[in-house]
Amino acid sequence: MSTTAVAEKPVSTLQGATLPTWSPYAIAGGSVVLAVAVGLVGGLDSKVQWGLIAALLFVLGTYVIAARVEGGRQAKDRIATSLVWVAFVVAVIPLVSLLWTTIKRGVKVLDVSFLTHSMGVVADTEPGGGIYHAIIGSLEQVGLATLIGAPIGVLTAIYLVEYGHGALSKAVTFFVDVMTGIPSIVAGLFILSLMLMWDMQPFGFAGSCALAILMMPVVVRSTEEMLKLVPNELREASLALGIPKWRTILKVVLPTAIGGITTGIMLSVARIAGETAPVLLLVFGNPFINNNPFEGAQASLPLYIYQQFAQSAGSGAAYDRAWAASLTLIAFVMILNLVARGIARWKAPKAGR
């Protein structure tokens, strides 16, 4: 007797029903619609209230639907995932709102003339002027602070990870932790006290020294964590070949962690680029262009924004200039981060080598 019947593939009974991949989007859309309806019927004018109702409906709806279709165990996993998404949206909304507001108000006067002129012959209450002098001051002050703070921070982290095992290492770690939370005004007062002792006038490099103090603990902490992520096997393999420890650090450890180190340095640069208090104390501000950071008062973008907002009560022009300078500062930090990511990817160890 010939058997021509084709054996059918047995159906697994271990996997139950699952929701389709588009279900979270459908539940989210339905939650938003219901939240809008509840807000309109209940007379709620605040969009924040609508958003909170939508988030609550999304979490509850996800749990109820998943429990009926997939079971209680999978529903708990779904509700955890939905809470993560809600937290992500709650964190992103203020950032997007801030960026949108800055772009909307900053583009009013942001043009080539605004970027290439200073406030030397324009009063704060008059239209016109620009931020060229502030851009030069910020670039010089932040650049000098990076040249001071980044090498000291990286070398300190190398000492803590590769060499430090005694009381000195513990003391350095303690003071780095303390400096991480130091207010920026304290760093400015420290440099100001030295300037008063030596009878010095405000100048750009003084602000760079205060910014470097704020930058160093961030660089130390980020670099230290990146160096700890380098596998010890790489160090041991290099040392087993007879390579000195200093060369192992230079040729093996640092290239492996260069991506994270560069990112940490850029994060510290982003932090100090927006500091106002040390610059106000030490650099003092200058409406004219000063290309020499070692002599005379200078301007900077954060200080320019502060001064223009201080004058905005009686002048809409100063208000617009402050927003345009804020947009420029955000773009400056964003460009720095993009450059840092490009350098980190370029210098990162290549696969297969």
Tab-separated table of C-alpha atoms in Angstrom:
chain	number	residue	atom	x	y	z
A	1	MET	CA	0.000	0.000	0.000
A	2	SER	CA	1.479	3.377	-1.047
A	3	THR	CA	1.489	6.252	1.325
A	4	THR	CA	0.991	9.497	-0.541
A	5	ALA	CA	-0.235	11.579	2.366
A	6	VAL	CA	2.065	14.432	3.259
A	7	ALA	CA	2.931	14.631	6.915
A	8	GLU	CA	1.729	17.850	8.431
A	9	LYS	CA	4.006	19.917	10.647
A	10	PRO	CA	2.876	19.552	14.244
A	11	VAL	CA	1.495	22.705	15.767
A	12	SER	CA	3.286	23.783	18.936
A	13	THR	CA	1.012	24.222	21.916
A	14	LEU	CA	3.694	25.954	24.000
A	15	GLN	CA	3.156	29.375	22.431
A	16	GLY	CA	-0.132	31.072	23.141
A	17	ALA	CA	-1.840	33.991	21.480
A	18	THR	CA	0.145	37.193	21.166
A	19	LEU	CA	-0.787	40.756	20.332
A	20	PRO	CA	0.256	42.054	16.891
A	21	THR	CA	3.266	44.309	16.622
A	22	TRP	CA	1.096	47.337	15.851
A	23	SER	CA	-1.001	46.943	18.988
A	24	PRO	CA	1.019	49.406	21.170
A	25	TYR	CA	0.570	52.130	18.559
A	26	ALA	CA	-3.156	51.411	18.310
A	27	ILE	CA	-3.537	51.478	22.100
A	28	ALA	CA	-1.551	54.728	22.282
A	29	GLY	CA	-3.692	56.344	19.588
A	30	GLY	CA	-6.888	55.237	21.276
A	31	SER	CA	-5.623	56.538	24.619
A	32	VAL	CA	-4.912	59.949	23.123
A	33	VAL	CA	-8.378	60.121	21.539
A	34	LEU	CA	-10.070	59.113	24.793
A	35	ALA	CA	-7.952	61.588	26.782
A	36	VAL	CA	-8.956	64.431	24.436
A	37	ALA	CA	-12.597	63.428	24.726
A	38	VAL	CA	-12.390	63.296	28.526
A	39	GLY	CA	-10.654	66.664	28.598
A	40	LEU	CA	-13.259	68.316	26.382
A	41	VAL	CA	-16.200	66.819	28.240
A	42	GLY	CA	-14.694	67.550	31.653
A	43	GLY	CA	-13.699	71.103	30.699
A	44	LEU	CA	-9.978	70.549	31.251
A	45	ASP	CA	-8.040	73.339	29.542
A	46	SER	CA	-4.514	72.204	30.376
A	47	LYS	CA	-2.776	70.032	27.777
A	48	VAL	CA	-0.667	68.614	30.594
A	49	GLN	CA	-3.782	67.114	32.142
A	50	TRP	CA	-4.730	65.614	28.804
A	51	GLY	CA	-1.289	64.056	28.520
A	52	LEU	CA	-1.440	62.562	32.010
A	53	ILE	CA	-4.860	61.062	31.295
A	54	ALA	CA	-3.577	59.622	28.005
A	55	ALA	CA	-0.552	58.081	29.759
A	56	LEU	CA	-2.756	56.510	32.433
A	57	LEU	CA	-5.187	55.133	29.842
A	58	PHE	CA	-2.286	53.759	27.803
A	59	VAL	CA	-0.840	51.831	30.746
A	60	LEU	CA	-4.219	50.519	31.900
A	61	GLY	CA	-5.334	49.687	28.370
A	62	THR	CA	-2.125	47.805	27.660
A	63	TYR	CA	-2.498	45.721	30.805
A	64	VAL	CA	-6.179	44.890	30.284
A	65	ILE	CA	-5.826	43.935	26.610
A	66	ALA	CA	-2.625	41.941	27.179
A	67	ALA	CA	-4.152	40.106	30.146
A	68	ARG	CA	-7.182	39.019	28.101
A	69	VAL	CA	-5.167	37.941	25.053
A	70	GLU	CA	-1.745	36.828	26.331
A	71	GLY	CA	-2.292	36.062	29.986
A	72	GLY	CA	-1.324	37.687	33.258
A	73	ARG	CA	2.410	36.953	33.050
A	74	GLN	CA	2.873	38.572	29.655
A	75	ALA	CA	0.612	41.424	30.710
A	76	LYS	CA	3.041	42.307	33.514
A	77	ASP	CA	5.858	42.446	30.972
A	78	ARG	CA	3.741	44.635	28.722
A	79	ILE	CA	2.893	47.057	31.523
A	80	ALA	CA	6.582	47.390	32.442
A	81	THR	CA	7.403	48.186	28.817
A	82	SER	CA	4.581	50.721	28.635
A	83	LEU	CA	5.835	52.457	31.790
A	84	VAL	CA	9.288	52.748	30.194
A	85	TRP	CA	7.770	54.315	27.078
A	86	VAL	CA	5.682	56.728	29.138
A	87	ALA	CA	8.769	57.805	31.110
A	88	PHE	CA	10.671	58.287	27.847
A	89	VAL	CA	7.926	60.477	26.383
A	90	VAL	CA	7.670	62.511	29.601
A	91	ALA	CA	11.429	63.144	29.447
A	92	VAL	CA	11.473	64.014	25.740
A	93	ILE	CA	8.525	66.423	25.693
A	94	PRO	CA	10.248	69.188	27.749
A	95	LEU	CA	13.395	68.857	25.646
A	96	VAL	CA	11.485	69.115	22.377
A	97	SER	CA	9.421	71.998	23.750
A	98	LEU	CA	12.566	73.850	24.829
A	99	LEU	CA	14.238	73.323	21.464
A	100	TRP	CA	11.123	74.363	19.553
A	101	THR	CA	10.658	77.522	21.645
A	102	THR	CA	14.306	78.482	21.210
A	103	ILE	CA	14.189	77.960	17.441
A	104	LYS	CA	10.867	79.788	17.084
A	105	ARG	CA	12.028	82.866	18.979
A	106	GLY	CA	15.705	82.753	18.023
A	107	VAL	CA	15.321	82.852	14.251
A	108	LYS	CA	13.786	86.344	14.368
A	109	VAL	CA	17.154	88.116	14.322
A	110	LEU	CA	19.561	85.235	13.660
A	111	ASP	CA	21.281	85.973	10.366
A	112	VAL	CA	24.762	86.554	8.948
A	113	SER	CA	24.842	90.127	10.196
A	114	PHE	CA	23.953	89.017	13.722
A	115	LEU	CA	26.806	86.498	13.700
A	116	THR	CA	29.406	88.888	12.282
A	117	HIS	CA	28.784	92.082	14.280
A	118	SER	CA	29.294	93.071	17.899
A	119	MET	CA	27.450	95.359	20.317
A	120	GLY	CA	30.215	97.957	20.373
A	121	VAL	CA	28.233	100.831	18.857
A	122	VAL	CA	24.699	99.592	19.603
A	123	ALA	CA	22.889	100.202	22.879
A	124	ASP	CA	21.189	97.247	24.540
A	125	THR	CA	17.779	98.848	24.052
A	126	GLU	CA	18.307	99.471	20.314
A	127	PRO	CA	17.811	96.991	17.465
A	128	GLY	CA	20.798	95.655	15.578
A	129	GLY	CA	24.122	94.466	16.872
A	130	GLY	CA	25.306	90.892	17.097
A	131	ILE	CA	27.247	88.223	18.976
A	132	TYR	CA	30.550	88.073	17.116
A	133	HIS	CA	32.463	89.305	20.172
A	134	ALA	CA	30.651	86.789	22.390
A	135	ILE	CA	31.402	83.895	20.030
A	136	ILE	CA	35.104	84.760	20.028
A	137	GLY	CA	35.139	85.018	23.808
A	138	SER	CA	33.335	81.691	24.322
A	139	LEU	CA	35.567	79.840	21.866
A	140	GLU	CA	38.753	81.169	23.454
A	141	GLN	CA	37.638	80.681	27.057
A	142	VAL	CA	36.192	77.196	26.552
A	143	GLY	CA	39.127	76.182	24.357
A	144	LEU	CA	41.711	77.255	26.939
A	145	ALA	CA	39.713	75.569	29.702
A	146	THR	CA	39.668	72.334	27.670
A	147	LEU	CA	43.419	72.524	27.056
A	148	ILE	CA	43.915	72.804	30.831
A	149	GLY	CA	41.202	70.543	32.206
A	150	ALA	CA	41.074	67.657	29.712
A	151	PRO	CA	44.738	66.491	29.972
A	152	ILE	CA	44.761	66.841	33.768
A	153	GLY	CA	41.483	64.952	34.045
A	154	VAL	CA	42.565	62.114	31.735
A	155	LEU	CA	45.949	61.716	33.427
A	156	THR	CA	44.299	61.712	36.864
A	157	ALA	CA	41.900	58.982	35.736
A	158	ILE	CA	44.799	56.933	34.361
A	159	TYR	CA	46.535	57.209	37.733
A	160	LEU	CA	43.422	56.131	39.642
A	161	VAL	CA	42.749	53.107	37.411
A	162	GLU	CA	46.240	51.932	36.488
A	163	TYR	CA	48.485	52.987	39.380
A	164	GLY	CA	46.544	54.245	42.391
A	165	HIS	CA	45.977	51.702	45.170
A	166	GLY	CA	46.896	53.512	48.382
A	167	ALA	CA	45.823	56.377	50.570
A	168	LEU	CA	46.644	58.962	47.912
A	169	SER	CA	44.289	57.286	45.474
A	170	LYS	CA	41.465	57.312	48.026
A	171	ALA	CA	42.112	60.972	48.804
A	172	VAL	CA	42.080	61.916	45.115
A	173	THR	CA	38.841	59.980	44.585
A	174	PHE	CA	37.234	61.736	47.555
A	175	PHE	CA	38.188	65.212	46.371
A	176	VAL	CA	37.055	64.442	42.820
A	177	ASP	CA	33.651	63.467	44.212
A	178	VAL	CA	33.528	66.697	46.208
A	179	MET	CA	34.526	68.813	43.191
A	180	THR	CA	31.846	67.164	41.041
A	181	GLY	CA	29.137	68.922	43.043
A	182	ILE	CA	30.916	72.221	43.593
A	183	PRO	CA	28.821	75.254	42.530
A	184	SER	CA	30.249	77.220	39.644
A	185	ILE	CA	30.204	80.422	41.685
A	186	VAL	CA	32.644	78.856	44.173
A	187	ALA	CA	35.160	78.156	41.411
A	188	GLY	CA	34.758	81.742	40.243
A	189	LEU	CA	35.290	83.113	43.760
A	190	PHE	CA	38.440	81.013	44.147
A	191	ILE	CA	40.028	82.475	41.011
A	192	LEU	CA	38.737	85.925	41.955
A	193	SER	CA	40.506	85.720	45.319
A	194	LEU	CA	43.781	84.982	43.531
A	195	MET	CA	43.210	87.903	41.185
A	196	LEU	CA	42.606	90.236	44.118
A	197	MET	CA	45.765	89.009	45.839
A	198	TRP	CA	47.823	89.858	42.763
A	199	ASP	CA	45.827	93.004	41.901
A	200	MET	CA	44.740	91.725	38.487
A	201	GLN	CA	41.979	93.107	36.263
A	202	PRO	CA	39.263	90.940	34.621
A	203	PHE	CA	40.459	89.002	31.574
A	204	GLY	CA	39.371	85.969	29.592
A	205	PHE	CA	41.948	83.468	30.815
A	206	ALA	CA	40.741	83.929	34.407
A	207	GLY	CA	37.359	82.626	33.321
A	208	SER	CA	39.085	79.715	31.569
A	209	CYS	CA	40.811	78.736	34.821
A	210	ALA	CA	37.482	78.653	36.673
A	211	LEU	CA	35.863	76.658	33.865
A	212	ALA	CA	38.762	74.196	33.921
A	213	ILE	CA	38.147	73.589	37.639
A	214	LEU	CA	34.531	72.732	36.845
A	215	MET	CA	35.552	70.563	33.916
A	216	MET	CA	38.210	68.380	35.528
A	217	PRO	CA	36.044	66.241	37.865
A	218	VAL	CA	33.641	65.417	35.026
A	219	VAL	CA	36.534	64.334	32.801
A	220	VAL	CA	38.076	62.287	35.619
A	221	ARG	CA	34.867	60.439	36.399
A	222	SER	CA	33.913	59.670	32.791
A	223	THR	CA	37.456	58.643	31.808
A	224	GLU	CA	37.808	56.476	34.899
A	225	GLU	CA	34.648	54.543	34.067
A	226	MET	CA	35.728	54.057	30.454
A	227	LEU	CA	39.161	52.774	31.474
A	228	LYS	CA	37.562	50.294	33.878
A	229	LEU	CA	35.561	48.851	30.968
A	230	VAL	CA	38.738	47.880	29.101
A	231	PRO	CA	39.196	44.100	29.620
A	232	ASN	CA	42.173	43.174	31.783
A	233	GLU	CA	43.013	40.452	29.270
A	234	LEU	CA	44.180	43.133	26.827
A	235	ARG	CA	46.541	44.582	29.411
A	236	GLU	CA	47.836	41.138	30.392
A	237	ALA	CA	48.418	40.121	26.780
A	238	SER	CA	50.401	43.280	26.120
A	239	LEU	CA	52.467	42.923	29.294
A	240	ALA	CA	53.115	39.240	28.517
A	241	LEU	CA	54.813	40.320	25.279
A	242	GLY	CA	57.280	42.389	27.286
A	243	ILE	CA	55.738	45.771	26.466
A	244	PRO	CA	56.193	48.355	29.262
A	245	LYS	CA	53.119	49.402	31.193
A	246	TRP	CA	53.245	53.003	30.004
A	247	ARG	CA	53.288	51.839	26.402
A	248	THR	CA	50.470	49.394	27.079
A	249	ILE	CA	48.361	52.240	28.403
A	250	LEU	CA	49.253	54.459	25.470
A	251	LYS	CA	48.834	51.900	22.683
A	252	VAL	CA	46.219	49.483	24.037
A	253	VAL	CA	44.145	50.902	26.869
A	254	LEU	CA	43.590	54.460	25.627
A	255	PRO	CA	42.738	53.519	21.988
A	256	THR	CA	40.215	50.977	23.276
A	257	ALA	CA	38.488	53.546	25.480
A	258	ILE	CA	38.964	56.586	23.235
A	259	GLY	CA	35.296	56.705	22.234
A	260	GLY	CA	34.013	56.984	25.786
A	261	ILE	CA	36.818	59.338	26.815
A	262	THR	CA	36.054	61.717	23.950
A	263	THR	CA	32.349	61.633	24.761
A	264	GLY	CA	33.087	62.436	28.413
A	265	ILE	CA	35.280	65.375	27.442
A	266	MET	CA	32.580	66.742	25.156
A	267	LEU	CA	29.999	66.402	27.919
A	268	SER	CA	32.234	68.422	30.203
A	269	VAL	CA	32.729	71.018	27.460
A	270	ALA	CA	28.957	71.220	27.036
A	271	ARG	CA	28.613	71.845	30.761
A	272	ILE	CA	31.144	74.662	30.997
A	273	ALA	CA	30.024	76.268	27.737
A	274	GLY	CA	26.834	77.425	29.440
A	275	GLU	CA	28.304	78.675	32.715
A	276	THR	CA	27.562	82.302	33.473
A	277	ALA	CA	28.577	83.010	37.095
A	278	PRO	CA	32.377	82.515	36.729
A	279	VAL	CA	32.417	84.582	33.537
A	280	LEU	CA	30.424	87.358	35.180
A	281	LEU	CA	32.893	87.521	38.074
A	282	LEU	CA	36.160	87.097	36.204
A	283	VAL	CA	35.670	88.169	32.586
A	284	PHE	CA	33.204	90.960	33.297
A	285	GLY	CA	31.796	91.285	29.765
A	286	ASN	CA	32.776	93.590	26.922
A	287	PRO	CA	30.569	94.916	24.088
A	288	PHE	CA	33.647	95.325	21.874
A	289	ILE	CA	35.711	92.644	20.171
A	290	ASN	CA	38.682	91.463	22.206
A	291	ASN	CA	40.739	88.712	20.582
A	292	ASN	CA	43.284	88.540	23.414
A	293	PRO	CA	42.063	86.352	26.301
A	294	PHE	CA	45.091	87.321	28.430
A	295	GLU	CA	44.353	91.039	28.577
A	296	GLY	CA	41.160	93.006	29.129
A	297	ALA	CA	37.540	92.065	29.673
A	298	GLN	CA	35.849	89.730	27.216
A	299	ALA	CA	32.333	88.646	26.384
A	300	SER	CA	30.887	85.129	26.162
A	301	LEU	CA	27.634	83.679	24.907
A	302	PRO	CA	26.139	82.784	28.337
A	303	LEU	CA	27.055	86.203	29.734
A	304	TYR	CA	25.674	87.907	26.616
A	305	ILE	CA	22.368	86.035	27.029
A	306	TYR	CA	22.178	87.036	30.691
A	307	GLN	CA	22.883	90.685	29.967
A	308	GLN	CA	20.397	90.869	27.108
A	309	PHE	CA	17.644	89.271	29.183
A	310	ALA	CA	18.429	91.754	31.948
A	311	GLN	CA	17.771	94.557	29.461
A	312	SER	CA	14.756	92.900	27.821
A	313	ALA	CA	12.224	94.515	30.209
A	314	GLY	CA	12.407	97.766	28.289
A	315	SER	CA	13.417	96.502	24.867
A	316	GLY	CA	12.050	93.819	22.591
A	317	ALA	CA	15.273	93.958	20.563
A	318	ALA	CA	17.342	92.778	23.540
A	319	TYR	CA	14.827	89.981	24.142
A	320	ASP	CA	15.147	88.769	20.527
A	321	ARG	CA	18.947	88.947	20.674
A	322	ALA	CA	18.949	86.843	23.848
A	323	TRP	CA	16.910	84.093	22.194
A	324	ALA	CA	19.069	84.186	19.068
A	325	ALA	CA	22.208	83.866	21.182
A	326	SER	CA	20.601	80.954	23.057
A	327	LEU	CA	19.934	79.192	19.765
A	328	THR	CA	23.537	79.791	18.713
A	329	LEU	CA	24.815	78.320	21.974
A	330	ILE	CA	22.650	75.202	21.541
A	331	ALA	CA	23.926	74.798	17.980
A	332	PHE	CA	27.501	75.235	19.213
A	333	VAL	CA	27.128	72.442	21.772
A	334	MET	CA	25.366	70.196	19.246
A	335	ILE	CA	28.147	70.648	16.694
A	336	LEU	CA	30.745	69.818	19.354
A	337	ASN	CA	28.951	66.585	20.191
A	338	LEU	CA	28.674	65.591	16.532
A	339	VAL	CA	32.382	66.262	16.014
A	340	ALA	CA	33.210	64.242	19.122
A	341	ARG	CA	31.175	61.287	17.897
A	342	GLY	CA	32.907	61.450	14.539
A	343	ILE	CA	36.349	61.512	16.149
A	344	ALA	CA	35.413	58.673	18.493
A	345	ARG	CA	34.216	56.503	15.614
A	346	TRP	CA	37.316	57.345	13.565
A	347	LYS	CA	39.723	56.534	16.389
A	348	ALA	CA	37.874	53.503	17.748
A	349	PRO	CA	39.573	50.091	17.240
A	350	LYS	CA	38.482	48.492	13.999
A	351	ALA	CA	36.848	45.065	14.043
A	352	GLY	CA	39.030	42.176	12.949
A	353	ARG	CA	42.308	43.885	13.863
